[in-house]
JSON list of C-alpha atoms in Angstrom, two decimals:
[
{"chain": "A", "resi": 1, "resn": "MET", "atom": "CA", "xyz": [-37.71, -10.29, 2.16]},
{"chain": "A", "resi": 2, "resn": "ASN", "atom": "CA", "xyz": [-33.95, -10.65, 2.52]},
{"chain": "A", "resi": 3, "resn": "PHE", "atom": "CA", "xyz": [-31.85, -10.07, 5.62]},
{"chain": "A", "resi": 4, "resn": "GLY", "atom": "CA", "xyz": [-30.96, -6.43, 4.90]},
{"chain": "A", "resi": 5, "resn": "GLN", "atom": "CA", "xyz": [-34.54, -5.44, 4.20]},
{"chain": "A", "resi": 6, "resn": "LYS", "atom": "CA", "xyz": [-35.73, -7.14, 7.40]},
{"chain": "A", "resi": 7, "resn": "ILE", "atom": "CA", "xyz": [-33.14, -5.40, 9.57]},
{"chain": "A", "resi": 8, "resn": "LYS", "atom": "CA", "xyz": [-33.84, -2.01, 7.98]},
{"chain": "A", "resi": 9, "resn": "SER", "atom": "CA", "xyz": [-37.61, -2.43, 8.29]},
{"chain": "A", "resi": 10, "resn": "ALA", "atom": "CA", "xyz": [-37.37, -3.54, 11.93]},
{"chain": "A", "resi": 11, "resn": "ARG", "atom": "CA", "xyz": [-35.00, -0.67, 12.75]},
{"chain": "A", "resi": 12, "resn": "ILE", "atom": "CA", "xyz": [-37.30, 1.90, 11.15]},
{"chain": "A", "resi": 13, "resn": "ASN", "atom": "CA", "xyz": [-40.37, 0.43, 12.91]},
{"chain": "A", "resi": 14, "resn": "ARG", "atom": "CA", "xyz": [-38.62, 0.95, 16.23]},
{"chain": "A", "resi": 15, "resn": "ASN", "atom": "CA", "xyz": [-37.58, 4.50, 15.27]},
{"chain": "A", "resi": 16, "resn": "ILE", "atom": "CA", "xyz": [-33.91, 3.65, 15.74]},
{"chain": "A", "resi": 17, "resn": "THR", "atom": "CA", "xyz": [-31.17, 5.27, 13.68]},
{"chain": "A", "resi": 18, "resn": "GLN", "atom": "CA", "xyz": [-28.35, 3.27, 12.16]},
{"chain": "A", "resi": 19, "resn": "GLN", "atom": "CA", "xyz": [-25.98, 4.91, 14.65]},
{"chain": "A", "resi": 20, "resn": "GLN", "atom": "CA", "xyz": [-28.14, 3.90, 17.63]},
{"chain": "A", "resi": 21, "resn": "LEU", "atom": "CA", "xyz": [-28.28, 0.31, 16.41]},
{"chain": "A", "resi": 22, "resn": "ALA", "atom": "CA", "xyz": [-24.54, 0.36, 15.76]},
{"chain": "A", "resi": 23, "resn": "ASP", "atom": "CA", "xyz": [-23.89, 1.58, 19.32]},
{"chain": "A", "resi": 24, "resn": "LYS", "atom": "CA", "xyz": [-26.13, -1.16, 20.71]},
{"chain": "A", "resi": 25, "resn": "PHE", "atom": "CA", "xyz": [-24.20, -3.88, 18.83]},
{"chain": "A", "resi": 26, "resn": "PHE", "atom": "CA", "xyz": [-20.72, -2.33, 19.15]},
{"chain": "A", "resi": 27, "resn": "VAL", "atom": "CA", "xyz": [-20.20, -1.90, 15.41]},
{"chain": "A", "resi": 28, "resn": "THR", "atom": "CA", "xyz": [-19.90, 1.14, 13.17]},
{"chain": "A", "resi": 29, "resn": "ARG", "atom": "CA", "xyz": [-22.80, 2.87, 11.44]},
{"chain": "A", "resi": 30, "resn": "GLN", "atom": "CA", "xyz": [-21.23, 1.84, 8.12]},
{"chain": "A", "resi": 31, "resn": "THR", "atom": "CA", "xyz": [-21.45, -1.79, 9.20]},
{"chain": "A", "resi": 32, "resn": "ILE", "atom": "CA", "xyz": [-25.19, -1.42, 9.79]},
{"chain": "A", "resi": 33, "resn": "SER", "atom": "CA", "xyz": [-25.51, 0.25, 6.40]},
{"chain": "A", "resi": 34, "resn": "ASN", "atom": "CA", "xyz": [-23.60, -2.62, 4.76]},
{"chain": "A", "resi": 35, "resn": "TRP", "atom": "CA", "xyz": [-25.91, -5.14, 6.42]},
{"chain": "A", "resi": 36, "resn": "GLU", "atom": "CA", "xyz": [-29.01, -3.27, 5.27]},
{"chain": "A", "resi": 37, "resn": "ASN", "atom": "CA", "xyz": [-27.68, -3.02, 1.70]},
{"chain": "A", "resi": 38, "resn": "ASP", "atom": "CA", "xyz": [-26.64, -6.70, 1.67]},
{"chain": "A", "resi": 39, "resn": "ASN", "atom": "CA", "xyz": [-22.98, -5.81, 1.11]},
{"chain": "A", "resi": 40, "resn": "SER", "atom": "CA", "xyz": [-21.94, -7.83, 4.17]},
{"chain": "A", "resi": 41, "resn": "TYR", "atom": "CA", "xyz": [-23.46, -9.94, 6.91]},
{"chain": "A", "resi": 42, "resn": "PRO", "atom": "CA", "xyz": [-22.93, -10.16, 10.66]},
{"chain": "A", "resi": 43, "resn": "ASP", "atom": "CA", "xyz": [-21.14, -13.05, 12.28]},
{"chain": "A", "resi": 44, "resn": "ILE", "atom": "CA", "xyz": [-23.28, -15.79, 13.78]},
{"chain": "A", "resi": 45, "resn": "MET", "atom": "CA", "xyz": [-23.19, -14.45, 17.36]},
{"chain": "A", "resi": 46, "resn": "THR", "atom": "CA", "xyz": [-24.29, -10.99, 16.23]},
{"chain": "A", "resi": 47, "resn": "LEU", "atom": "CA", "xyz": [-26.96, -12.62, 14.11]},
{"chain": "A", "resi": 48, "resn": "ILE", "atom": "CA", "xyz": [-28.33, -14.37, 17.20]},
{"chain": "A", "resi": 49, "resn": "ARG", "atom": "CA", "xyz": [-28.30, -11.09, 19.14]},
{"chain": "A", "resi": 50, "resn": "LEU", "atom": "CA", "xyz": [-30.08, -9.31, 16.27]},
{"chain": "A", "resi": 51, "resn": "SER", "atom": "CA", "xyz": [-32.77, -11.99, 16.15]},
{"chain": "A", "resi": 52, "resn": "ASP", "atom": "CA", "xyz": [-33.32, -11.60, 19.90]},
{"chain": "A", "resi": 53, "resn": "TYR", "atom": "CA", "xyz": [-33.32, -7.81, 19.73]},
{"chain": "A", "resi": 54, "resn": "PHE", "atom": "CA", "xyz": [-35.81, -7.58, 16.86]},
{"chain": "A", "resi": 55, "resn": "ASP", "atom": "CA", "xyz": [-37.81, -10.69, 17.86]},
{"chain": "A", "resi": 56, "resn": "PHE", "atom": "CA", "xyz": [-37.04, -12.57, 14.63]},
{"chain": "A", "resi": 57, "resn": "SER", "atom": "CA", "xyz": [-36.61, -16.29, 14.58]},
{"chain": "A", "resi": 58, "resn": "MET", "atom": "CA", "xyz": [-33.23, -17.47, 13.30]},
{"chain": "A", "resi": 59, "resn": "ASP", "atom": "CA", "xyz": [-35.12, -19.67, 10.89]},
{"chain": "A", "resi": 60, "resn": "GLU", "atom": "CA", "xyz": [-36.88, -16.62, 9.49]},
{"chain": "A", "resi": 61, "resn": "LEU", "atom": "CA", "xyz": [-33.59, -14.79, 9.01]},
{"chain": "A", "resi": 62, "resn": "LEU", "atom": "CA", "xyz": [-31.57, -17.62, 7.53]},
{"chain": "A", "resi": 63, "resn": "ARG", "atom": "CA", "xyz": [-33.95, -19.67, 5.41]},
{"chain": "A", "resi": 64, "resn": "GLU", "atom": "CA", "xyz": [-35.30, -16.81, 3.35]},
{"chain": "A", "resi": 65, "resn": "ASP", "atom": "CA", "xyz": [-31.94, -15.30, 2.41]},
{"chain": "A", "resi": 66, "resn": "GLN", "atom": "CA", "xyz": [-30.00, -17.57, 0.05]},
{"chain": "A", "resi": 67, "resn": "GLU", "atom": "CA", "xyz": [-27.01, -15.21, -0.10]},
{"chain": "A", "resi": 68, "resn": "MET", "atom": "CA", "xyz": [-26.63, -15.15, 3.67]},
{"chain": "A", "resi": 69, "resn": "ARG", "atom": "CA", "xyz": [-26.58, -18.94, 3.77]},
{"chain": "A", "resi": 70, "resn": "LEU", "atom": "CA", "xyz": [-23.95, -18.94, 1.04]},
{"chain": "A", "resi": 71, "resn": "PHE", "atom": "CA", "xyz": [-21.91, -16.37, 3.00]},
{"chain": "A", "resi": 72, "resn": "LEU", "atom": "CA", "xyz": [-22.06, -18.45, 6.19]},
{"chain": "A", "resi": 73, "resn": "ASP", "atom": "CA", "xyz": [-21.18, -21.64, 4.28]},
{"chain": "A", "resi": 74, "resn": "LYS", "atom": "CA", "xyz": [-18.14, -19.94, 2.74]},
{"chain": "A", "resi": 75, "resn": "LYS", "atom": "CA", "xyz": [-17.09, -18.65, 6.12]},
{"chain": "A", "resi": 76, "resn": "MET", "atom": "CA", "xyz": [-17.23, -22.17, 7.58]},
{"chain": "A", "resi": 77, "resn": "VAL", "atom": "CA", "xyz": [-15.29, -23.65, 4.65]},
{"chain": "A", "resi": 78, "resn": "LYS", "atom": "CA", "xyz": [-12.66, -20.93, 4.92]},
{"chain": "A", "resi": 79, "resn": "HIS", "atom": "CA", "xyz": [-12.34, -21.66, 8.64]},
{"chain": "A", "resi": 80, "resn": "ASP", "atom": "CA", "xyz": [-11.89, -25.36, 7.86]},
{"chain": "A", "resi": 81, "resn": "PHE", "atom": "CA", "xyz": [-9.17, -24.51, 5.29]},
{"chain": "A", "resi": 82, "resn": "LYS", "atom": "CA", "xyz": [-7.00, -22.63, 7.78]},
{"chain": "A", "resi": 83, "resn": "PRO", "atom": "CA", "xyz": [-5.26, -25.66, 9.36]},
{"chain": "A", "resi": 84, "resn": "ILE", "atom": "CA", "xyz": [-4.75, -27.25, 5.93]},
{"chain": "A", "resi": 85, "resn": "TYR", "atom": "CA", "xyz": [-3.29, -24.03, 4.58]},
{"chain": "A", "resi": 86, "resn": "ARG", "atom": "CA", "xyz": [-1.00, -23.68, 7.62]},
{"chain": "A", "resi": 87, "resn": "ASN", "atom": "CA", "xyz": [0.25, -27.27, 7.35]},
{"chain": "A", "resi": 88, "resn": "VAL", "atom": "CA", "xyz": [0.95, -26.96, 3.63]},
{"chain": "A", "resi": 89, "resn": "MET", "atom": "CA", "xyz": [2.84, -23.72, 4.32]},
{"chain": "A", "resi": 90, "resn": "VAL", "atom": "CA", "xyz": [5.03, -25.52, 6.87]},
{"chain": "A", "resi": 91, "resn": "ILE", "atom": "CA", "xyz": [5.70, -28.33, 4.38]},
{"chain": "A", "resi": 92, "resn": "VAL", "atom": "CA", "xyz": [6.60, -25.81, 1.68]},
{"chain": "A", "resi": 93, "resn": "PHE", "atom": "CA", "xyz": [8.97, -24.00, 4.04]},
{"chain": "A", "resi": 94, "resn": "ILE", "atom": "CA", "xyz": [10.74, -27.22, 5.06]},
{"chain": "A", "resi": 95, "resn": "LEU", "atom": "CA", "xyz": [11.02, -28.50, 1.48]},
{"chain": "A", "resi": 96, "resn": "PHE", "atom": "CA", "xyz": [12.20, -25.14, 0.19]},
{"chain": "A", "resi": 97, "resn": "SER", "atom": "CA", "xyz": [14.83, -24.98, 2.95]},
{"chain": "A", "resi": 98, "resn": "MET", "atom": "CA", "xyz": [16.05, -28.47, 2.05]},
{"chain": "A", "resi": 99, "resn": "GLU", "atom": "CA", "xyz": [16.26, -27.52, -1.63]},
{"chain": "A", "resi": 100, "resn": "LEU", "atom": "CA", "xyz": [18.27, -24.40, -0.78]},
{"chain": "A", "resi": 101, "resn": "LEU", "atom": "CA", "xyz": [20.66, -26.42, 1.38]},
{"chain": "A", "resi": 102, "resn": "ASN", "atom": "CA", "xyz": [21.02, -28.92, -1.48]},
{"chain": "A", "resi": 103, "resn": "LEU", "atom": "CA", "xyz": [21.58, -26.12, -4.00]},
{"chain": "A", "resi": 104, "resn": "PHE", "atom": "CA", "xyz": [24.39, -24.58, -1.96]},
{"chain": "A", "resi": 105, "resn": "GLY", "atom": "CA", "xyz": [25.99, -27.98, -1.33]},
{"chain": "A", "resi": 106, "resn": "ILE", "atom": "CA", "xyz": [25.42, -28.01, 2.42]},
{"chain": "A", "resi": 107, "resn": "ILE", "atom": "CA", "xyz": [23.55, -31.29, 2.16]},
{"chain": "A", "resi": 108, "resn": "HIS", "atom": "CA", "xyz": [23.46, -33.73, -0.72]},
{"chain": "A", "resi": 109, "resn": "LEU", "atom": "CA", "xyz": [20.05, -35.15, -1.58]},
{"chain": "A", "resi": 110, "resn": "GLY", "atom": "CA", "xyz": [20.75, -36.80, -4.93]},
{"chain": "A", "resi": 111, "resn": "ILE", "atom": "CA", "xyz": [17.62, -38.22, -6.54]},
{"chain": "A", "resi": 112, "resn": "MET", "atom": "CA", "xyz": [15.69, -37.34, -3.40]},
{"chain": "A", "resi": 113, "resn": "GLY", "atom": "CA", "xyz": [16.20, -33.69, -4.33]},
{"chain": "A", "resi": 114, "resn": "TRP", "atom": "CA", "xyz": [14.08, -34.18, -7.44]},
{"chain": "A", "resi": 115, "resn": "VAL", "atom": "CA", "xyz": [11.36, -35.88, -5.42]},
{"chain": "A", "resi": 116, "resn": "ILE", "atom": "CA", "xyz": [11.41, -33.01, -2.94]},
{"chain": "A", "resi": 117, "resn": "TRP", "atom": "CA", "xyz": [11.25, -30.53, -5.83]},
{"chain": "A", "resi": 118, "resn": "LEU", "atom": "CA", "xyz": [8.18, -32.32, -7.23]},
{"chain": "A", "resi": 119, "resn": "ILE", "atom": "CA", "xyz": [6.45, -32.35, -3.83]},
{"chain": "A", "resi": 120, "resn": "LEU", "atom": "CA", "xyz": [7.32, -28.68, -3.41]},
{"chain": "A", "resi": 121, "resn": "MET", "atom": "CA", "xyz": [5.71, -27.79, -6.73]},
{"chain": "A", "resi": 122, "resn": "LEU", "atom": "CA", "xyz": [2.58, -29.81, -5.90]},
{"chain": "A", "resi": 123, "resn": "SER", "atom": "CA", "xyz": [2.38, -28.11, -2.49]},
{"chain": "A", "resi": 124, "resn": "LEU", "atom": "CA", "xyz": [2.65, -24.68, -4.09]},
{"chain": "A", "resi": 125, "resn": "ASN", "atom": "CA", "xyz": [-0.15, -25.66, -6.48]},
{"chain": "A", "resi": 126, "resn": "ILE", "atom": "CA", "xyz": [-2.32, -26.67, -3.53]},
{"chain": "A", "resi": 127, "resn": "LEU", "atom": "CA", "xyz": [-1.55, -23.36, -1.82]},
{"chain": "A", "resi": 128, "resn": "SER", "atom": "CA", "xyz": [-2.56, -21.40, -4.89]},
{"chain": "A", "resi": 129, "resn": "LYS", "atom": "CA", "xyz": [-5.86, -23.30, -5.07]},
{"chain": "A", "resi": 130, "resn": "LEU", "atom": "CA", "xyz": [-6.59, -22.67, -1.39]},
{"chain": "A", "resi": 131, "resn": "ASN", "atom": "CA", "xyz": [-5.59, -19.04, -1.77]},
{"chain": "A", "resi": 132, "resn": "SER", "atom": "CA", "xyz": [-7.97, -18.52, -4.67]},
{"chain": "A", "resi": 133, "resn": "PHE", "atom": "CA", "xyz": [-10.98, -19.53, -2.59]},
{"chain": "A", "resi": 134, "resn": "ASP", "atom": "CA", "xyz": [-13.51, -16.71, -2.67]},
{"chain": "A", "resi": 135, "resn": "ASP", "atom": "CA", "xyz": [-13.63, -15.20, 0.81]},
{"chain": "A", "resi": 136, "resn": "SER", "atom": "CA", "xyz": [-15.17, -11.89, -0.14]},
{"chain": "A", "resi": 137, "resn": "ASN", "atom": "CA", "xyz": [-18.24, -10.59, 1.65]},
{"chain": "A", "resi": 138, "resn": "ALA", "atom": "CA", "xyz": [-19.76, -9.65, -1.68]},
{"chain": "A", "resi": 139, "resn": "MET", "atom": "CA", "xyz": [-20.75, -13.20, -2.66]},
{"chain": "A", "resi": 140, "resn": "GLY", "atom": "CA", "xyz": [-18.21, -13.72, -5.39]},
{"chain": "A", "resi": 141, "resn": "PHE", "atom": "CA", "xyz": [-17.96, -10.11, -6.51]},
{"chain": "A", "resi": 142, "resn": "LYS", "atom": "CA", "xyz": [-14.86, -8.08, -5.78]},
{"chain": "A", "resi": 143, "resn": "TYR", "atom": "CA", "xyz": [-16.74, -4.79, -5.56]},
{"chain": "A", "resi": 144, "resn": "SER", "atom": "CA", "xyz": [-20.24, -4.05, -4.31]},
{"chain": "A", "resi": 145, "resn": "TRP", "atom": "CA", "xyz": [-21.14, -2.21, -7.53]},
{"chain": "A", "resi": 146, "resn": "GLN", "atom": "CA", "xyz": [-20.64, -5.48, -9.43]},
{"chain": "A", "resi": 147, "resn": "LYS", "atom": "CA", "xyz": [-23.21, -7.12, -7.17]},
{"chain": "A", "resi": 148, "resn": "LYS", "atom": "CA", "xyz": [-25.69, -4.30, -7.85]},
{"chain": "A", "resi": 149, "resn": "ILE", "atom": "CA", "xyz": [-25.26, -4.68, -11.61]},
{"chain": "A", "resi": 150, "resn": "GLN", "atom": "CA", "xyz": [-25.77, -8.44, -11.36]},
{"chain": "A", "resi": 151, "resn": "GLU", "atom": "CA", "xyz": [-28.96, -7.94, -9.33]},
{"chain": "A", "resi": 152, "resn": "LYS", "atom": "CA", "xyz": [-30.32, -5.60, -12.02]},
{"chain": "A", "resi": 153, "resn": "LEU", "atom": "CA", "xyz": [-29.46, -8.10, -14.74]},
{"chain": "A", "resi": 154, "resn": "ASN", "atom": "CA", "xyz": [-31.31, -10.86, -12.85]},
{"chain": "A", "resi": 155, "resn": "LEU", "atom": "CA", "xyz": [-34.53, -8.81, -12.65]}
]
């Protein structure tokens, strides 16, 4: 049983509506619905609170749901990318500024201008790669309906 099915089953067994559960966890009813339909997952702190509330072990919640583990892994990787992305953005800004100053004749870089241009292009390439990292909550699908179709194809 995956995460969404477990939460839905536990909620129904306790005779709790989605709205009541949402109020308890300070989220919207739609968020609970998305969790139950495996369209998104809670953050790790909410996951801990859910496991306490419904008396699930974290091991039970995480080990059995491959997609949730993938979601959490992607979230961690994305978090680790943030400082790299920020630093590359600063480098691109500085190099671009230097190239503009060189272009308008304010400073003269000579051959160094070509080196800066090359580094700038490589930095922009790195930024595009980091930017293309899949950070969607739909496990690689842009829309939830694509995920549903894929699930039906896998059956």
